[in-house]
Structure formats: C-alpha cells, structure tokens
Short mmCIF file of C-alpha atoms in Angstrom, two decimals:
data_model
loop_
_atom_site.label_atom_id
_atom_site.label_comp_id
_atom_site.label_asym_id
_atom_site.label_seq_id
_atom_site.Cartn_x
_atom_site.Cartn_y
_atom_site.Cartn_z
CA UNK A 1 -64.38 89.63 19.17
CA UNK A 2 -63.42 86.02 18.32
CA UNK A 3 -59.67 86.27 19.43
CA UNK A 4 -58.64 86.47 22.81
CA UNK A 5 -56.81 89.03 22.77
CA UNK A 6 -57.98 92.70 21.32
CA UNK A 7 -56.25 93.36 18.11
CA UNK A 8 -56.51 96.83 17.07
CA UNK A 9 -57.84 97.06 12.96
CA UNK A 10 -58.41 100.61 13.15
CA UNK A 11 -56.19 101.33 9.76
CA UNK A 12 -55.54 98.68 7.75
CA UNK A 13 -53.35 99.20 4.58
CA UNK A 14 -53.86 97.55 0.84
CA UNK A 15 -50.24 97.00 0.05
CA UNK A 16 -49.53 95.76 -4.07
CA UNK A 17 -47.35 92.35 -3.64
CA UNK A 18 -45.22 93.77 -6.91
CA UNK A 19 -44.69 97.33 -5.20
CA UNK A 20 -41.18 96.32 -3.55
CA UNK A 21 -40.66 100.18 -2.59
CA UNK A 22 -44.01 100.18 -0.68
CA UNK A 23 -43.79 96.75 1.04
CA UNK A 24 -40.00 98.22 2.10
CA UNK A 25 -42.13 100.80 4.30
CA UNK A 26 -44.00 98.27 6.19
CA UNK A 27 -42.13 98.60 9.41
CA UNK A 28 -41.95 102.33 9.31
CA UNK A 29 -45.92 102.59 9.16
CA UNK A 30 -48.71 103.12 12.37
CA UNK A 31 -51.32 101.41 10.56
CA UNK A 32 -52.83 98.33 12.34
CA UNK A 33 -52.59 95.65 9.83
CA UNK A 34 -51.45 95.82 5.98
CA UNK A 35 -52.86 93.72 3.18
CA UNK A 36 -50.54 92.13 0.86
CA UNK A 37 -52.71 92.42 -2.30
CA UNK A 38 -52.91 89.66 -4.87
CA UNK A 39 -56.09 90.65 -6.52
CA UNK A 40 -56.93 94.23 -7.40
CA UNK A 41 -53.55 96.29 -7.72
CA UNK A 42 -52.08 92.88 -9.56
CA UNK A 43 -52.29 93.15 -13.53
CA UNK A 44 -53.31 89.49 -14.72
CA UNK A 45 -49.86 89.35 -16.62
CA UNK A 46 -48.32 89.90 -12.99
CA UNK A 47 -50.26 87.27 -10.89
CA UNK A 48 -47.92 84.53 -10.67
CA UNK A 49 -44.87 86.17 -10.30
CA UNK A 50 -46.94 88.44 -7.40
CA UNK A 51 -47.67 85.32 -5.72
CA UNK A 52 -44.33 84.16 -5.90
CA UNK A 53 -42.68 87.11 -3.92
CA UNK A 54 -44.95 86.29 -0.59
CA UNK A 55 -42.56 83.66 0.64
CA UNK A 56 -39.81 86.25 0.95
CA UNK A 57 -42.49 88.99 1.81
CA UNK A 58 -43.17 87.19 4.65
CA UNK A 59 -39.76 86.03 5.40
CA UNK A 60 -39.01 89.22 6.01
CA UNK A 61 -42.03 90.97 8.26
CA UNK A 62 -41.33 93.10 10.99
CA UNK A 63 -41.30 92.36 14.23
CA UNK A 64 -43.03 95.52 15.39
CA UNK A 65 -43.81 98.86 13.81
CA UNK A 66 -42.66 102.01 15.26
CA UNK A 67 -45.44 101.91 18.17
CA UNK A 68 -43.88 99.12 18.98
CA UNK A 69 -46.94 96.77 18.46
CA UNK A 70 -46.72 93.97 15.34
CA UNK A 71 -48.51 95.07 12.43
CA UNK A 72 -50.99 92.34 11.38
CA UNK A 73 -50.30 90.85 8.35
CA UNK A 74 -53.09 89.12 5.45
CA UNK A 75 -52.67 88.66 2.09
CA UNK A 76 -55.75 89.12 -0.46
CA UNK A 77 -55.43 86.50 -2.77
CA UNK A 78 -57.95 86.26 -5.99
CA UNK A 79 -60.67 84.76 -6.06
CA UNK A 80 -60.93 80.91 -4.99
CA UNK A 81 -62.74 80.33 -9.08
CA UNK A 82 -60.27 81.78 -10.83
CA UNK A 83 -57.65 81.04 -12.70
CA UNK A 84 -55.03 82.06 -10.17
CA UNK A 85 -57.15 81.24 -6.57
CA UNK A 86 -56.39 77.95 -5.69
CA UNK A 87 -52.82 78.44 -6.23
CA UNK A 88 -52.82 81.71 -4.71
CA UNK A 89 -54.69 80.11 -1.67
CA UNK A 90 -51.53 77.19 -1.39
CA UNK A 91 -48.66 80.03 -1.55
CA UNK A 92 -50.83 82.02 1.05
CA UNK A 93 -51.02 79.17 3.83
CA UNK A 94 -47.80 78.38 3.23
CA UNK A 95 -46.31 82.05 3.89
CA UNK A 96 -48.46 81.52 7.74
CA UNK A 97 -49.93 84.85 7.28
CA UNK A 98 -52.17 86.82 10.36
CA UNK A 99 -54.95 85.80 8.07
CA UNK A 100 -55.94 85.43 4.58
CA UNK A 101 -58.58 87.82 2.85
CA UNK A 102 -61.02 86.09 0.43
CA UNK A 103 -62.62 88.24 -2.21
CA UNK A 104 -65.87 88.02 -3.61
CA UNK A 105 -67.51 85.66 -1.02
CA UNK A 106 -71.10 84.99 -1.70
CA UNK A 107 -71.95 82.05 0.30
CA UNK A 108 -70.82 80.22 3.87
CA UNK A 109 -69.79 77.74 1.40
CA UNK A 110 -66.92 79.92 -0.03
CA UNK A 111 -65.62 80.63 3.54
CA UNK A 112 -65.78 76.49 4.80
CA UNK A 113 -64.14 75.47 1.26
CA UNK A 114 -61.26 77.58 1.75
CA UNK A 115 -61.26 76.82 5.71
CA UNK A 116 -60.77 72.98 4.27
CA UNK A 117 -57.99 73.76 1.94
CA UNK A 118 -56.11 75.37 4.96
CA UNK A 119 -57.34 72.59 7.76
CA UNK A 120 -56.24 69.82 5.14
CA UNK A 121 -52.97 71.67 4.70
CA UNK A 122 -51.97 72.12 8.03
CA UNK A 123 -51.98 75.57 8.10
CA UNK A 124 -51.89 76.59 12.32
CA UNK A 125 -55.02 77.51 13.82
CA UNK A 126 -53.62 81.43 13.90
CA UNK A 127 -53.91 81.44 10.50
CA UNK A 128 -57.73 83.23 10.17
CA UNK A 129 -59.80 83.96 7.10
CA UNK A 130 -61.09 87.42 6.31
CA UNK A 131 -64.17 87.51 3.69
CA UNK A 132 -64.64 90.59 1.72
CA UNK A 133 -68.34 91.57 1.03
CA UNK A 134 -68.87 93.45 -2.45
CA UNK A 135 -71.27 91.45 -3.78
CA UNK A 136 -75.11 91.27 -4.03
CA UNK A 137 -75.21 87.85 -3.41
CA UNK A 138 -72.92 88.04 -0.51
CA UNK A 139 -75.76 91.08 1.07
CA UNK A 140 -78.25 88.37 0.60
CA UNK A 141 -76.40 85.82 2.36
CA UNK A 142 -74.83 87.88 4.83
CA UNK A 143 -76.59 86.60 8.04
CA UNK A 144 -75.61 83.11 7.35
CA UNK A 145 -71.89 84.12 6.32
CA UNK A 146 -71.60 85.80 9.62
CA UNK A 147 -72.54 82.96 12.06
CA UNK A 148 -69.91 80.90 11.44
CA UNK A 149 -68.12 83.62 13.35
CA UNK A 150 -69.21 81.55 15.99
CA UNK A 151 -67.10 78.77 15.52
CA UNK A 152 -63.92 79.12 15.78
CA UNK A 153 -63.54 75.94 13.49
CA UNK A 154 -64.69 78.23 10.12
CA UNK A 155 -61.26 80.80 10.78
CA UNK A 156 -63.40 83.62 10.19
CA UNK A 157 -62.87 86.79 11.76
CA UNK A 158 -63.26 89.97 9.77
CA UNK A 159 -65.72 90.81 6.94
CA UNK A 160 -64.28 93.68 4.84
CA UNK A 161 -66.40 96.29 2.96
CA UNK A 162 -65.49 96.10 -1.04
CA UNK A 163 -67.76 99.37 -1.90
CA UNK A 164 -65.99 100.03 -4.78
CA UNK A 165 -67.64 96.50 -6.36
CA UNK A 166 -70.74 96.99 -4.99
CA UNK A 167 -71.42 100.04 -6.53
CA UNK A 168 -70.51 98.71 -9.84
CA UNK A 169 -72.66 95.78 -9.52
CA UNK A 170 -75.72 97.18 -8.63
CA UNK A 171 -75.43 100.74 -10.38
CA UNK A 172 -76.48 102.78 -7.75
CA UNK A 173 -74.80 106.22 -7.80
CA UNK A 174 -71.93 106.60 -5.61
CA UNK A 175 -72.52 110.29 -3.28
CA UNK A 176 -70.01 111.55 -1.06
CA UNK A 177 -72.52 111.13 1.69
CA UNK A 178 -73.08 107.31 0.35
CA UNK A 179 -77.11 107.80 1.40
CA UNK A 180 -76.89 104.76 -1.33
CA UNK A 181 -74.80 102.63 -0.02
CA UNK A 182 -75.29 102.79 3.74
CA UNK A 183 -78.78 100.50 4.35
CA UNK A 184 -76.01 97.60 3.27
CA UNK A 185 -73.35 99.05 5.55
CA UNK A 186 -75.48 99.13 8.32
CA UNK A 187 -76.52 95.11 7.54
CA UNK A 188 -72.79 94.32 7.29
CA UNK A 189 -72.97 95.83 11.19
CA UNK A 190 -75.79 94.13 12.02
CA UNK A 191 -73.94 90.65 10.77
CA UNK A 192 -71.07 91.21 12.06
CA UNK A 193 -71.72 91.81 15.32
CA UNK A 194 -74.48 88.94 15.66
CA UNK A 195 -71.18 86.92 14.27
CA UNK A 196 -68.59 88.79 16.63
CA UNK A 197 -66.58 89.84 13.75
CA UNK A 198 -64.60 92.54 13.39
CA UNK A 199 -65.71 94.50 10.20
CA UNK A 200 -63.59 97.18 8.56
CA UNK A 201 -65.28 99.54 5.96
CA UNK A 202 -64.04 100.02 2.41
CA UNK A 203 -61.58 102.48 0.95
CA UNK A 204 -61.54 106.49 0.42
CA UNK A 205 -60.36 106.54 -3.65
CA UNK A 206 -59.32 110.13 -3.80
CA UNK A 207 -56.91 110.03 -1.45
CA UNK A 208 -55.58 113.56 -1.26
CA UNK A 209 -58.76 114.77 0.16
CA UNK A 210 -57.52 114.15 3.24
CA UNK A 211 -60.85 116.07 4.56
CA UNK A 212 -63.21 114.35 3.20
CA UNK A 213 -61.62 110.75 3.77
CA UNK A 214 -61.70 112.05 7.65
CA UNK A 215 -65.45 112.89 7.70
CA UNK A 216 -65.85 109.20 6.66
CA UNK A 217 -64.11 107.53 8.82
CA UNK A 218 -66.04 109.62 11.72
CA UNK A 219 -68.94 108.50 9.89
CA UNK A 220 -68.23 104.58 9.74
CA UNK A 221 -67.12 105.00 13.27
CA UNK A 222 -70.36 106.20 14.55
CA UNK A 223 -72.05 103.22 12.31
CA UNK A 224 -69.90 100.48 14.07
CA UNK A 225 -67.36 99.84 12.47
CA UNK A 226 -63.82 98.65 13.65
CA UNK A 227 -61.65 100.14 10.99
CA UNK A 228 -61.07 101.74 7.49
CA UNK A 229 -59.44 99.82 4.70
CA UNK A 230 -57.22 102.03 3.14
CA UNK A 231 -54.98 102.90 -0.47
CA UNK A 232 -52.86 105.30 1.08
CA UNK A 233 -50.15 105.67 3.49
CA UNK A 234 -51.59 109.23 4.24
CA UNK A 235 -54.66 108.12 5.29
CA UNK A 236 -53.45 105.93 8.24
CA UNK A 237 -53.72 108.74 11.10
CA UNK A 238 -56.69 109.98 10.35
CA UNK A 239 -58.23 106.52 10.69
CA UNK A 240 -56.44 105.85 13.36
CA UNK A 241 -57.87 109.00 15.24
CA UNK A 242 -61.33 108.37 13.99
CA UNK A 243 -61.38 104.80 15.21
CA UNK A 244 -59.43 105.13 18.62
CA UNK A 245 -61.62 105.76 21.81
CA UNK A 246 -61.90 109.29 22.76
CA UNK A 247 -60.39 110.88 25.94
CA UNK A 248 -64.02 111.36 27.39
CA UNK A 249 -65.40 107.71 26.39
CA UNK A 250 -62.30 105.98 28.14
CA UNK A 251 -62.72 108.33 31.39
CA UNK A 252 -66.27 107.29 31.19
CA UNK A 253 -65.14 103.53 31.21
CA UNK A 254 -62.93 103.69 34.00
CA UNK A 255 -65.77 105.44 36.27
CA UNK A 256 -68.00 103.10 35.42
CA UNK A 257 -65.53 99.86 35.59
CA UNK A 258 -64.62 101.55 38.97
CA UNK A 259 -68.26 101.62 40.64
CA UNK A 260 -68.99 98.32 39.87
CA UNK A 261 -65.49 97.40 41.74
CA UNK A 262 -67.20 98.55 45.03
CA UNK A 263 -68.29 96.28 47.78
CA UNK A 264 -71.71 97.75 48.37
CA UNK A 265 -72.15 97.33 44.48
CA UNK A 266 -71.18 93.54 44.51
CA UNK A 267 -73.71 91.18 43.04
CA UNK A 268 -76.07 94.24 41.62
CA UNK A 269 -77.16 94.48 38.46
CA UNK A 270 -78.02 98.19 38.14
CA UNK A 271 -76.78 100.72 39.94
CA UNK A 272 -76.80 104.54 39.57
CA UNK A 273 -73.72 106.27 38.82
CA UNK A 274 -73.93 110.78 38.40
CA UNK A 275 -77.75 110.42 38.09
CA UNK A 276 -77.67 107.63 34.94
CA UNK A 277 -78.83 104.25 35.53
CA UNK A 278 -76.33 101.44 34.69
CA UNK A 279 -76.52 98.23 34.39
CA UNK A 280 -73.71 95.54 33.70
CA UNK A 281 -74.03 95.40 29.81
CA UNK A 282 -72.87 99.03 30.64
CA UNK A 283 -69.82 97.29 32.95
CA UNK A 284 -69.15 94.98 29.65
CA UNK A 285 -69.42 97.47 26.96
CA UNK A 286 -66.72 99.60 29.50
CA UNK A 287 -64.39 96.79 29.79
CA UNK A 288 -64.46 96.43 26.04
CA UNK A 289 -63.37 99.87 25.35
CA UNK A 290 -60.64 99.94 28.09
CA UNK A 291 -58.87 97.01 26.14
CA UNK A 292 -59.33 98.83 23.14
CA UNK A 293 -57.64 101.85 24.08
CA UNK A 294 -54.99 99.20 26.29
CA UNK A 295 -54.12 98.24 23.20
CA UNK A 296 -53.31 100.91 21.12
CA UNK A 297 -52.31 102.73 24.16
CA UNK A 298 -54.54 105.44 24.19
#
C-alpha cells in the first residue's frame, strides 16, 4: 500500500454527478468508496453543468456511512485532452476530493501532468490520483505507469480496470469467463503490486445477475485484486464478501502473528508452525491481512 493507513476499496461505487437521487444515498451505502462520475454516465450536453454540482457534492459528504467508517470519495473527471478535462481537473482539486480518477491514461506522462496541475494548484498532499487502465497503449506502458507508485510525489495510488473499453478497442470477444481478457488482468496485478498500488477490477454490466457478478468478484479476488468497481447499489455486498478476508485466513494470521511473538522465536527467520515451514514474509503477509480485516472489522 502507499498510504499509511489501510483503506478498505473492496466495493467501490460509480455514482452519475447529475443523478441527485443517487448521490442523496451516499451515506446510507456499505460500499468502500463511491466515484462521482464526470465521464461515462455524463451526456456531453450535461458536462459542464455536472461539473458544476461537485462543489456542493462535496460540501455536503458524509461523515461516515452506516458502518461507521468514511466512505472514500473520487471524482472521475474526462479525459485531461478533451474538451471538458482541464476544467474538469480545476473544479475537481478544488472540491479536495479522497482522490481524483483519470481516464484513459496511456503514459507516466498523463499521470505527472495532472500531478503538476494539482501540485501547482495547491491541492493538499491527501488529494491522490487514481489512473484508469482501458487502453492498449496504457497495457503497453503499464510497468512504467506503475512505478511511480513509488513516489509518493506522482499522487498515484490505485489503477482501475476499464474492461468495458478494452474490449472495444481491441475486439476481442467478451466471455463470461473473460479467458480473453484475463492475460491483461493478471499484468495490471503484476504492475500494481511491483508499484504498491491498490488495483480494483472493472464493472459487472448486467447487474441483476447478482450470481454471476458474485462468481467474479471470487474470481478477481483469487487474481489479486483489492476491489470491484461497481454500477449498482446491489452489487456492494457481494463485493464486499468476496473481497473481505475469510474467517479461516484471519485465524490463520493471528496464529502465525502469534508464534513469531514468542521469545524462543525472537530473531528467527523460519520457524515451523502445525508441520508448515514459515518464514517472516509469512509474518508480513499475516500482518497485512489482520489490518485488512481491522479495518473493515471483520
């Protein structure tokens, strides 16, 4: 992770910046983090006055949901070459969201340029960038896009799956089993964690199959991934199931947390715990998980 603190992105919610009734049901949510949309769900006749509602959007987030922890909040704007970007970008800062998500990122270069505008704006260091990756460009430039997850200068902290543009732009076929479409999953991953970034995978569209938007969230969480993006209100507790450590893993933790605790294990580097060998990346990858489920109180 590149924040101190573990925040949970298990469920994270597209929100429409026009869709007052929705944005109303913010606080009443369990989803991790929402994303005030600027791009996608915005008609282009609707951009501007969109963007204009974040001030009070924003004025006006919760303090906590009903699990009592603060929902993240990030706002999608368009893209930075558009006609609507730059301003989008300005209105964004300004509104001091959680972070801001930047679509269609195809180069480190995109990320720094829009780091600049919000260093040369004085936008506080909390404010982080997400970068969404739905391009082919941005697969072929992946590795470079995620090491500036190493400095904390660059913002960045989350790459975002955008599926739904990556299938259009390279034609492959989209399967409900996605055999297509997970070799570049698994490199967003691979990135992501050699950038420690968190990395969320992209949205479910038919969301009343309930079922099936389950089995792929079980999926992405047994590929590595942090969280589910998601269209629907309905899909939040399956996602948050899916991504939440299980009973079993987190009494696995603790034993192995525990052992290490012991005197006559000070100093060691392996040690043998119910006939497995473990060694301290064990001890790390425990301690991880325990502040995971700390924090969404699991």
């Amino acid at each position: 992770m590149t924040t101190e603190t573990y925040r949970p992105r298990r469920s994270v919610l597209y929100v429409p910046a026009s869709n007052d009734k929705a944005l109303a049901k913010i606080s009443s949510l369990a989803c991790d983090a929402v994303i005030i949309d600027l791009e996608d769900a915005i008609a282009p006749s609707d951009k501007v006055s969109a963007r204009e509602k974040l001030a009070g959007i924003f004025a006006k987030r919760p303090v906590a949901n009903h699990n009592g922890r603060r929902c993240e909040m990030v706002v999608r704007i368009n893209p930075p070459a558009s006609e609507w970007g730059a301003d989008d970008l300005l209105a964004a800062l300004r509104s001091e969201p959680d972070a801001i998500l930047l679509p269609k990122v195809d180069t480190p270069r995109d990320v720094l340029e829009a780091g600049d505008v919000l260093d040369d704006n004085f936008a506080p260091d909390a404010v982080k960038l997400w970068a969404m990756i739905e391009t082919p460009k941005a697969l072929l430039n992946i590795g470079p896009i995620a090491e500036l997850g190493r400095d904390p200068a660059s913002r960045l902290v989350c790459f975002v799956a955008g599926t739904n543009d990556l299938v259009k732009d390279t034609g492959i076929r989209a399967t409900p089993d996605r055999r297509y479409l997970t070799p570049w999953l698994m490199q967003m991953v691979l990135a992501a964690r050699a950038g420690g970034l968190d990395l969320l995978d992209g949205v479910f569209n038919e969301f009343r199959d309930l079922d099936g938007f389950a089995r792929e969230c079980t999926e992405a969480a047994a590929m590595g991934f942090d969280g589910k993006s998601l269209i629907h209100p309905a899909q939040i507790d399956a996602a948050n199931r899916a991504f939440a450590p299980s009973a079993e893993a987190v009494a696995e933790a603790r034993l192995v947390k525990a052992a290490f605790a012991l005197a006559e294990n000070a100093g060691k580097g392996v040690i043998a715990l119910n006939g497995k060998m473990v060694e301290r990346l064990h001890l790390a990858q425990a301690e991880k998980l325990l502040a995971k489920a700390a924090a969404i109180g699991a």
